[in-house]
Structures are given as structure tokens and as C-alpha cells.
PDB file of C-alpha atoms in Angstrom:
ATOM      1  CA  LYS N   1       0.000   0.000   0.000  1.00 66.00           C
ATOM      2  CA  ALA N   2       1.474   3.333  -1.042  1.00 80.00           C
ATOM      3  CA  GLY N   3       2.192   5.788   1.736  1.00 94.00           C
ATOM      4  CA  VAL N   4       1.539   9.508   1.939  1.00 97.00           C
ATOM      5  CA  THR N   5       3.101  11.263  -1.041  1.00 98.00           C
ATOM      6  CA  GLN N   6       4.261  14.856  -0.857  1.00 98.00           C
ATOM      7  CA  THR N   7       5.554  16.969  -3.712  1.00 97.00           C
ATOM      8  CA  PRO N   8       7.878  18.620  -4.254  1.00 97.00           C
ATOM      9  CA  ARG N   9      10.505  17.321  -1.842  1.00 97.00           C
ATOM     10  CA  TYR N  10      12.530  20.512  -1.888  1.00 97.00           C
ATOM     11  CA  LEU N  11      11.733  24.117  -2.717  1.00 97.00           C
ATOM     12  CA  ILE N  12      13.725  27.315  -2.681  1.00 98.00           C
ATOM     13  CA  LYS N  13      11.837  30.593  -2.772  1.00 97.00           C
ATOM     14  CA  THR N  14      12.509  34.240  -2.014  1.00 97.00           C
ATOM     15  CA  ARG N  15      10.716  36.531   0.397  1.00 97.00           C
ATOM     16  CA  GLY N  16       7.394  37.804  -0.830  1.00 97.00           C
ATOM     17  CA  GLN N  17       6.729  34.896  -3.182  1.00 98.00           C
ATOM     18  CA  GLN N  18       4.024  32.312  -2.664  1.00 98.00           C
ATOM     19  CA  VAL N  19       4.241  28.538  -2.723  1.00 98.00           C
ATOM     20  CA  THR N  20       1.883  25.577  -3.109  1.00 98.00           C
ATOM     21  CA  LEU N  21       2.651  22.172  -1.650  1.00 98.00           C
ATOM     22  CA  SER N  22       0.811  18.987  -2.542  1.00 98.00           C
ATOM     23  CA  CYS N  23      -0.135  15.895  -0.562  1.00 98.00           C
ATOM     24  CA  SER N  24      -1.735  12.622  -1.639  1.00 98.00           C
ATOM     25  CA  PRO N  25      -2.980  10.576   1.320  1.00 97.00           C
ATOM     26  CA  ILE N  26      -2.853   6.841   1.781  1.00 96.00           C
ATOM     27  CA  SER N  27      -5.564   5.155  -0.269  1.00 95.00           C
ATOM     28  CA  GLY N  28      -8.777   5.063   1.754  1.00 92.00           C
ATOM     29  CA  HIS N  29      -7.692   7.831   4.099  1.00 92.00           C
ATOM     30  CA  ARG N  30      -9.981  10.812   3.983  1.00 92.00           C
ATOM     31  CA  SER N  31      -8.415  13.104   6.557  1.00 91.00           C
ATOM     32  CA  VAL N  32      -5.316  15.154   5.796  1.00 93.00           C
ATOM     33  CA  SER N  33      -3.407  17.271   8.302  1.00 94.00           C
ATOM     34  CA  TRP N  34      -0.516  19.631   7.741  1.00 97.00           C
ATOM     35  CA  TYR N  35       2.321  20.388  10.149  1.00 96.00           C
ATOM     36  CA  GLN N  36       5.318  22.684  10.189  1.00 97.00           C
ATOM     37  CA  GLN N  37       8.552  21.422  11.722  1.00 97.00           C
ATOM     38  CA  THR N  38      11.411  23.727  12.700  1.00 95.00           C
ATOM     39  CA  PRO N  39      14.380  23.115  15.006  1.00 91.00           C
ATOM     40  CA  GLY N  40      13.199  25.750  17.458  1.00 89.00           C
ATOM     41  CA  GLN N  41       9.452  25.116  17.597  1.00 91.00           C
ATOM     42  CA  GLY N  42       9.309  21.440  16.779  1.00 92.00           C
ATOM     43  CA  LEU N  43       6.224  20.037  15.065  1.00 94.00           C
ATOM     44  CA  GLN N  44       3.285  22.442  15.006  1.00 94.00           C
ATOM     45  CA  PHE N  45      -0.212  21.784  13.706  1.00 92.00           C
ATOM     46  CA  LEU N  46      -1.353  23.936  10.795  1.00 95.00           C
ATOM     47  CA  PHE N  47      -4.762  22.588   9.773  1.00 92.00           C
ATOM     48  CA  GLU N  48      -6.802  19.493   9.060  1.00 92.00           C
ATOM     49  CA  TYR N  49      -9.145  18.700   6.195  1.00 93.00           C
ATOM     50  CA  PHE N  50     -11.854  16.088   5.876  1.00 90.00           C
ATOM     51  CA  SER N  51     -14.434  15.797   3.123  1.00 89.00           C
ATOM     52  CA  GLU N  52     -13.066  18.926   1.452  1.00 93.00           C
ATOM     53  CA  THR N  53     -13.738  20.980   4.600  1.00 92.00           C
ATOM     54  CA  GLN N  54     -11.266  22.485   7.011  1.00 91.00           C
ATOM     55  CA  ARG N  55     -12.096  20.923  10.368  1.00 86.00           C
ATOM     56  CA  ASN N  56      -9.372  22.313  12.584  1.00 83.00           C
ATOM     57  CA  LYS N  57      -6.827  25.101  12.419  1.00 88.00           C
ATOM     58  CA  GLY N  58      -3.709  25.826  14.438  1.00 89.00           C
ATOM     59  CA  ASN N  59      -2.267  29.173  15.444  1.00 90.00           C
ATOM     60  CA  PHE N  60      -0.775  30.294  12.169  1.00 95.00           C
ATOM     61  CA  PRO N  61      -1.417  33.541  10.257  1.00 96.00           C
ATOM     62  CA  GLY N  62      -3.862  33.735   7.388  1.00 96.00           C
ATOM     63  CA  ARG N  63      -0.980  33.567   4.907  1.00 98.00           C
ATOM     64  CA  PHE N  64      -1.167  29.819   5.441  1.00 98.00           C
ATOM     65  CA  SER N  65      -4.126  28.239   3.725  1.00 97.00           C
ATOM     66  CA  GLY N  66      -5.123  24.927   2.303  1.00 97.00           C
ATOM     67  CA  ARG N  67      -7.757  22.963   0.510  1.00 97.00           C
ATOM     68  CA  GLN N  68      -8.806  19.411  -0.111  1.00 97.00           C
ATOM     69  CA  PHE N  69     -10.169  17.906  -3.278  1.00 97.00           C
ATOM     70  CA  SER N  70     -12.866  15.289  -3.761  1.00 96.00           C
ATOM     71  CA  ASN N  71     -10.235  12.553  -4.131  1.00 95.00           C
ATOM     72  CA  SER N  72      -8.850  13.545  -0.672  1.00 95.00           C
ATOM     73  CA  ARG N  73      -5.681  15.034  -2.121  1.00 98.00           C
ATOM     74  CA  SER N  74      -4.730  18.265  -0.408  1.00 98.00           C
ATOM     75  CA  GLU N  75      -2.741  21.362  -1.165  1.00 98.00           C
ATOM     76  CA  MET N  76      -1.240  23.915   1.173  1.00 98.00           C
ATOM     77  CA  ASN N  77      -0.480  27.463   0.104  1.00 98.00           C
ATOM     78  CA  VAL N  78       1.739  30.016   1.788  1.00 98.00           C
ATOM     79  CA  SER N  79       1.584  33.565   0.468  1.00 96.00           C
ATOM     80  CA  THR N  80       3.985  36.471   0.994  1.00 97.00           C
ATOM     81  CA  LEU N  81       6.750  34.186   2.183  1.00 98.00           C
ATOM     82  CA  GLU N  82       8.913  35.271   5.097  1.00 97.00           C
ATOM     83  CA  LEU N  83      12.342  34.030   6.156  1.00 97.00           C
ATOM     84  CA  GLY N  84      10.736  32.396   9.190  1.00 96.00           C
ATOM     85  CA  ASP N  85       8.645  30.175   6.941  1.00 97.00           C
ATOM     86  CA  SER N  86      11.721  28.099   6.177  1.00 97.00           C
ATOM     87  CA  ALA N  87      10.822  24.686   7.550  1.00 97.00           C
ATOM     88  CA  LEU N  88       9.935  21.104   6.817  1.00 97.00           C
ATOM     89  CA  TYR N  89       6.240  20.905   5.956  1.00 98.00           C
ATOM     90  CA  LEU N  90       4.711  17.557   6.728  1.00 98.00           C
ATOM     91  CA  CYS N  91       1.439  16.117   5.621  1.00 97.00           C
ATOM     92  CA  ALA N  92      -0.227  13.302   7.553  1.00 95.00           C
ATOM     93  CA  SER N  93      -3.272  11.250   6.676  1.00 94.00           C
ATOM     94  CA  SER N  94      -5.700   9.212   8.725  1.00 90.00           C
ATOM     95  CA  ILE N  95      -8.889   7.307   8.021  1.00 87.00           C
ATOM     96  CA  GLY N  96     -11.077   9.979   9.625  1.00 78.00           C
ATOM     97  CA  PRO N  97     -10.687  13.204  11.563  1.00 64.00           C
ATOM     98  CA  ARG N  98     -11.780  12.120  14.986  1.00 61.00           C
ATOM     99  CA  GLY N  99     -12.356   9.194  17.198  1.00 55.00           C
ATOM    100  CA  VAL N 100     -10.130   7.820  19.860  1.00 53.00           C
ATOM    101  CA  GLY N 101      -6.975   6.268  18.504  1.00 60.00           C
ATOM    102  CA  GLN N 102      -7.018   7.554  14.947  1.00 76.00           C
ATOM    103  CA  PRO N 103      -3.331   7.343  14.029  1.00 88.00           C
ATOM    104  CA  GLN N 104      -1.857   9.725  11.504  1.00 91.00           C
ATOM    105  CA  HIS N 105       0.786   8.611   9.041  1.00 94.00           C
ATOM    106  CA  PHE N 106       3.290  11.117   7.730  1.00 96.00           C
ATOM    107  CA  GLY N 107       4.704  11.738   4.291  1.00 97.00           C
ATOM    108  CA  ASP N 108       8.384  12.477   3.664  1.00 97.00           C
ATOM    109  CA  GLY N 109       7.730  16.214   3.780  1.00 97.00           C
ATOM    110  CA  THR N 110       8.599  19.224   1.671  1.00 98.00           C
ATOM    111  CA  ARG N 111      11.655  21.157   2.778  1.00 97.00           C
ATOM    112  CA  LEU N 112      11.055  24.826   2.039  1.00 98.00           C
ATOM    113  CA  SER N 113      13.938  27.284   2.131  1.00 97.00           C
ATOM    114  CA  ILE N 114      13.343  31.027   1.892  1.00 97.00           C
ATOM    115  CA  LEU N 115      16.212  33.210   0.706  1.00 94.00           C
TER     116      LEU N 115
ATOM    117  CA  GLN F   1      -2.507  26.277  25.759  1.00 69.00           C
ATOM    118  CA  LYS F   2      -2.111  22.559  25.228  1.00 74.00           C
ATOM    119  CA  GLU F   3       1.395  21.383  26.002  1.00 88.00           C
ATOM    120  CA  VAL F   4       3.251  18.118  25.762  1.00 93.00           C
ATOM    121  CA  GLU F   5       6.564  18.009  27.600  1.00 94.00           C
ATOM    122  CA  GLN F   6       9.470  15.686  26.973  1.00 95.00           C
ATOM    123  CA  ASN F   7      13.037  15.647  28.215  1.00 92.00           C
ATOM    124  CA  SER F   8      15.115  16.558  25.167  1.00 91.00           C
ATOM    125  CA  GLY F   9      18.000  14.278  26.187  1.00 91.00           C
ATOM    126  CA  PRO F  10      20.160  12.901  24.865  1.00 96.00           C
ATOM    127  CA  LEU F  11      19.228   9.699  26.649  1.00 97.00           C
ATOM    128  CA  SER F  12      22.050   7.194  26.355  1.00 97.00           C
ATOM    129  CA  VAL F  13      21.234   3.489  26.867  1.00 97.00           C
ATOM    130  CA  PRO F  14      23.496   0.447  26.406  1.00 98.00           C
ATOM    131  CA  GLU F  15      22.569  -2.025  23.695  1.00 98.00           C
ATOM    132  CA  GLY F  16      20.277  -4.744  25.011  1.00 98.00           C
ATOM    133  CA  ALA F  17      18.976  -2.634  27.909  1.00 98.00           C
ATOM    134  CA  ILE F  18      15.514  -1.105  28.364  1.00 98.00           C
ATOM    135  CA  ALA F  19      15.072   2.462  27.149  1.00 98.00           C
ATOM    136  CA  SER F  20      12.405   4.445  29.006  1.00 97.00           C
ATOM    137  CA  LEU F  21      10.976   7.558  27.389  1.00 98.00           C
ATOM    138  CA  ASN F  22       8.572   9.810  29.251  1.00 97.00           C
ATOM    139  CA  CYS F  23       6.054  12.474  28.376  1.00 96.00           C
ATOM    140  CA  THR F  24       3.620  14.638  30.348  1.00 96.00           C
ATOM    141  CA  TYR F  25       0.665  16.573  28.980  1.00 93.00           C
ATOM    142  CA  SER F  26      -1.302  19.535  30.221  1.00 90.00           C
ATOM    143  CA  ASP F  27      -4.669  19.082  28.501  1.00 85.00           C
ATOM    144  CA  ARG F  28      -6.937  16.764  30.470  1.00 85.00           C
ATOM    145  CA  GLY F  29      -9.162  16.621  27.395  1.00 82.00           C
ATOM    146  CA  SER F  30      -6.514  14.710  25.476  1.00 84.00           C
ATOM    147  CA  GLN F  31      -7.893  11.284  24.695  1.00 83.00           C
ATOM    148  CA  SER F  32      -5.318   9.489  22.599  1.00 89.00           C
ATOM    149  CA  PHE F  33      -1.552   9.507  22.535  1.00 93.00           C
ATOM    150  CA  PHE F  34       0.975   8.595  19.930  1.00 94.00           C
ATOM    151  CA  TRP F  35       4.658   7.805  19.829  1.00 97.00           C
ATOM    152  CA  TYR F  36       6.587   8.588  16.685  1.00 97.00           C
ATOM    153  CA  ARG F  37      10.193   7.832  15.848  1.00 98.00           C
ATOM    154  CA  GLN F  38      12.091  10.285  13.683  1.00 97.00           C
ATOM    155  CA  TYR F  39      15.504   9.600  12.237  1.00 97.00           C
ATOM    156  CA  SER F  40      17.637  12.598  11.325  1.00 94.00           C
ATOM    157  CA  GLY F  41      16.500  14.059   8.011  1.00 91.00           C
ATOM    158  CA  LYS F  42      13.439  11.787   7.838  1.00 94.00           C
ATOM    159  CA  SER F  43       9.759  12.196   8.614  1.00 95.00           C
ATOM    160  CA  PRO F  44       8.097  10.860  11.792  1.00 97.00           C
ATOM    161  CA  GLU F  45       7.149   7.195  11.750  1.00 96.00           C
ATOM    162  CA  LEU F  46       4.311   5.920  13.945  1.00 95.00           C
ATOM    163  CA  ILE F  47       5.497   3.457  16.601  1.00 96.00           C
ATOM    164  CA  MET F  48       2.450   3.027  18.814  1.00 94.00           C
ATOM    165  CA  PHE F  49      -0.719   4.700  20.000  1.00 92.00           C
ATOM    166  CA  ILE F  50      -2.658   4.309  23.223  1.00 93.00           C
ATOM    167  CA  TYR F  51      -5.931   5.676  24.563  1.00 89.00           C
ATOM    168  CA  SER F  52      -6.788   3.505  27.562  1.00 90.00           C
ATOM    169  CA  ASN F  53      -5.152   3.658  30.972  1.00 93.00           C
ATOM    170  CA  GLY F  54      -2.568   0.955  31.444  1.00 95.00           C
ATOM    171  CA  ASP F  55      -0.081  -0.770  29.201  1.00 96.00           C
ATOM    172  CA  LYS F  56      -0.126  -1.670  25.538  1.00 96.00           C
ATOM    173  CA  GLU F  57       2.543  -3.944  24.123  1.00 97.00           C
ATOM    174  CA  ASP F  58       3.700  -4.389  20.548  1.00 96.00           C
ATOM    175  CA  GLY F  59       6.830  -6.448  20.074  1.00 97.00           C
ATOM    176  CA  ARG F  60       9.732  -4.767  21.858  1.00 98.00           C
ATOM    177  CA  PHE F  61       7.661  -1.642  22.533  1.00 98.00           C
ATOM    178  CA  THR F  62       5.321  -0.976  25.452  1.00 98.00           C
ATOM    179  CA  ALA F  63       3.309   2.214  25.790  1.00 97.00           C
ATOM    180  CA  GLN F  64       1.944   3.200  29.182  1.00 97.00           C
ATOM    181  CA  LEU F  65      -0.775   5.742  29.914  1.00 96.00           C
ATOM    182  CA  ASN F  66      -1.785   7.210  33.259  1.00 96.00           C
ATOM    183  CA  LYS F  67      -4.533   9.759  32.736  1.00 93.00           C
ATOM    184  CA  ALA F  68      -4.780  10.674  36.421  1.00 94.00           C
ATOM    185  CA  SER F  69      -1.109  11.721  36.406  1.00 94.00           C
ATOM    186  CA  GLN F  70      -1.265  12.970  32.793  1.00 94.00           C
ATOM    187  CA  TYR F  71       1.722  10.842  31.974  1.00 95.00           C
ATOM    188  CA  VAL F  72       2.635   8.734  28.961  1.00 97.00           C
ATOM    189  CA  SER F  73       5.702   6.580  28.532  1.00 97.00           C
ATOM    190  CA  LEU F  74       7.335   4.320  25.970  1.00 98.00           C
ATOM    191  CA  LEU F  75       9.542   1.397  26.924  1.00 98.00           C
ATOM    192  CA  ILE F  76      11.856  -0.182  24.378  1.00 98.00           C
ATOM    193  CA  ARG F  77      13.145  -3.583  25.404  1.00 98.00           C
ATOM    194  CA  ASP F  78      16.345  -5.152  24.083  1.00 98.00           C
ATOM    195  CA  SER F  79      17.435  -1.789  22.646  1.00 98.00           C
ATOM    196  CA  GLN F  80      19.272  -1.920  19.346  1.00 97.00           C
ATOM    197  CA  PRO F  81      21.570   0.670  17.732  1.00 97.00           C
ATOM    198  CA  SER F  82      18.889   1.080  15.048  1.00 97.00           C
ATOM    199  CA  ASP F  83      16.574   2.436  17.773  1.00 98.00           C
ATOM    200  CA  SER F  84      18.792   5.530  18.006  1.00 98.00           C
ATOM    201  CA  ALA F  85      16.515   8.368  16.914  1.00 98.00           C
ATOM    202  CA  THR F  86      14.357  11.185  18.243  1.00 97.00           C
ATOM    203  CA  TYR F  87      11.113   9.972  19.799  1.00 98.00           C
ATOM    204  CA  LEU F  88       8.146  12.292  19.620  1.00 97.00           C
ATOM    205  CA  CYS F  89       5.174  12.074  21.943  1.00 96.00           C
ATOM    206  CA  ALA F  90       1.871  13.529  20.728  1.00 94.00           C
ATOM    207  CA  GLY F  91      -1.577  13.922  22.215  1.00 91.00           C
ATOM    208  CA  ARG F  92      -4.934  14.498  20.601  1.00 84.00           C
ATOM    209  CA  GLY F  93      -8.289  15.476  22.031  1.00 71.00           C
ATOM    210  CA  THR F  94     -11.727  14.863  20.579  1.00 57.00           C
ATOM    211  CA  GLY F  95     -13.121  18.324  21.031  1.00 51.00           C
ATOM    212  CA  GLY F  96     -13.539  21.112  18.528  1.00 46.00           C
ATOM    213  CA  GLY F  97     -11.250  23.947  17.608  1.00 45.00           C
ATOM    214  CA  ALA F  98      -7.536  23.529  17.064  1.00 47.00           C
ATOM    215  CA  ASP F  99      -7.527  19.809  17.665  1.00 63.00           C
ATOM    216  CA  GLY F 100      -4.666  18.453  15.671  1.00 78.00           C
ATOM    217  CA  LEU F 101      -1.896  16.490  17.262  1.00 86.00           C
ATOM    218  CA  THR F 102       0.087  18.416  19.881  1.00 90.00           C
ATOM    219  CA  PHE F 103       3.683  17.272  19.821  1.00 93.00           C
ATOM    220  CA  GLY F 104       6.430  17.407  22.384  1.00 94.00           C
ATOM    221  CA  LYS F 105       9.857  18.579  21.246  1.00 95.00           C
ATOM    222  CA  GLY F 106      11.116  14.996  21.304  1.00 96.00           C
ATOM    223  CA  THR F 107      13.709  12.959  23.191  1.00 97.00           C
ATOM    224  CA  HIS F 108      16.958  12.126  21.457  1.00 97.00           C
ATOM    225  CA  LEU F 109      17.771   8.479  22.216  1.00 98.00           C
ATOM    226  CA  ILE F 110      21.245   7.022  21.690  1.00 98.00           C
ATOM    227  CA  ILE F 111      21.787   3.265  21.938  1.00 98.00           C
ATOM    228  CA  GLN F 112      25.425   2.556  22.672  1.00 96.00           C
ATOM    229  CA  PRO F 113      26.795  -0.661  21.064  1.00 93.00           C
TER     230      PRO F 113
END
């Protein structure tokens, strides 16, 4: 069974640009969550999508947005990039958004570097 | 503010010994807990999850949950050098709002051959 697929693996952008990251969940998984990982802050929750609807959102500015398509694939967009947005962006999928013991499985991530 | 606390380490354990990793959480609403292993430069890999008080065993791994003390632990028996990694503890509630996984900063585990 294929795992969570994230593209691209690496991205280099400059301040002020915008970027779109893509995530394909494990087959049969309908919930997709996005996380940002930095050395200083660790793994932080961005948002979660289920059935094309954002169900939860973390404490990130509105420059961070996302969407989910009918096939459960998800995209994350960051506009007006800042140096502090340099991070590993991880996508995780699970069967559903809630319920006790719903494990999330992570993709390999997209490493975003802002110059 | 939901918080998950872990000792950053490094925790050094001889090969073949038991490695004990601990985690405390602040949100009493957290219902389920997850342990992930992350090798340097890689993404987190799910090791175990637990949502009932007590112990849960899977091979060399045992997760323990004590909701009264808001404490989660992971035991690794017969530690191997390949277990050397950062172990992330995460909690998740079932309420509304910002309810994604809340991660600790991770414990760096070193298994000494």
C-alpha cells in the first residue's frame, strides 16, 4: 500500500513569493493534516481537512491556507513568504478526523527554504 | 494552551537494555496519545498509540498511559543501535477547535553498542 506522497521534496523561494505544496494521502484515508517542523518550535499543527472541509486550524497567520479535493488530495499554500517560513512541511493522513486512537501517518515532507 | 513536555535528552542506553521515554501533557481533554520515531533528516514514523489507561505492548515496545497523572511513557526492550533516533510524543483530544496532534519537542535516544 502506497504511503503519503508529498511533492515537491525541496523548494527554494525568495521573500514575498508564494508557494503551493501537494499531498496525496494513503488510499482510503480521507483526513489530511498539515504540520510545520522547525528546530526551534518542533512540530506544530497547521490545519486538518476532511471531506473537502477544514475541520481544525492551528495558530498560524492567514498567509497559510489549504484545501482538499474530492479525491482527498490536499494542497497547502503560503503567500507572501517570510524568512521564518523556512521549515519542513509535513502532511499526515488518517482514516477519519476524529475518534479515539485515529493514528496519523506522515509523508516524507517538503523542505522549504526562503532566501 | 495545550502542552506536551518531553526531556530533550540525549538519553544514552546500552545495547540490550531497556530504554524508558517519558512524556507529560497539560490538557486533560486529550484522549489518545501517539509515539513517533524520527531519524535525522526523515519524517516521523508511527510506533504506537494508546488511549486507555494501562499498558499496551507491541513487540519490543510498550506504551503506558496514566490519565490521572497525565503521563505517557514508551519502553523499548532489548534496545538496538537502530533504535537511536528522536522519539516524539503527541496527544490528541476529541473536542472542537484547534484539535490536531500536539507534539512534544522529542527525546533524542542514543543506543550505545
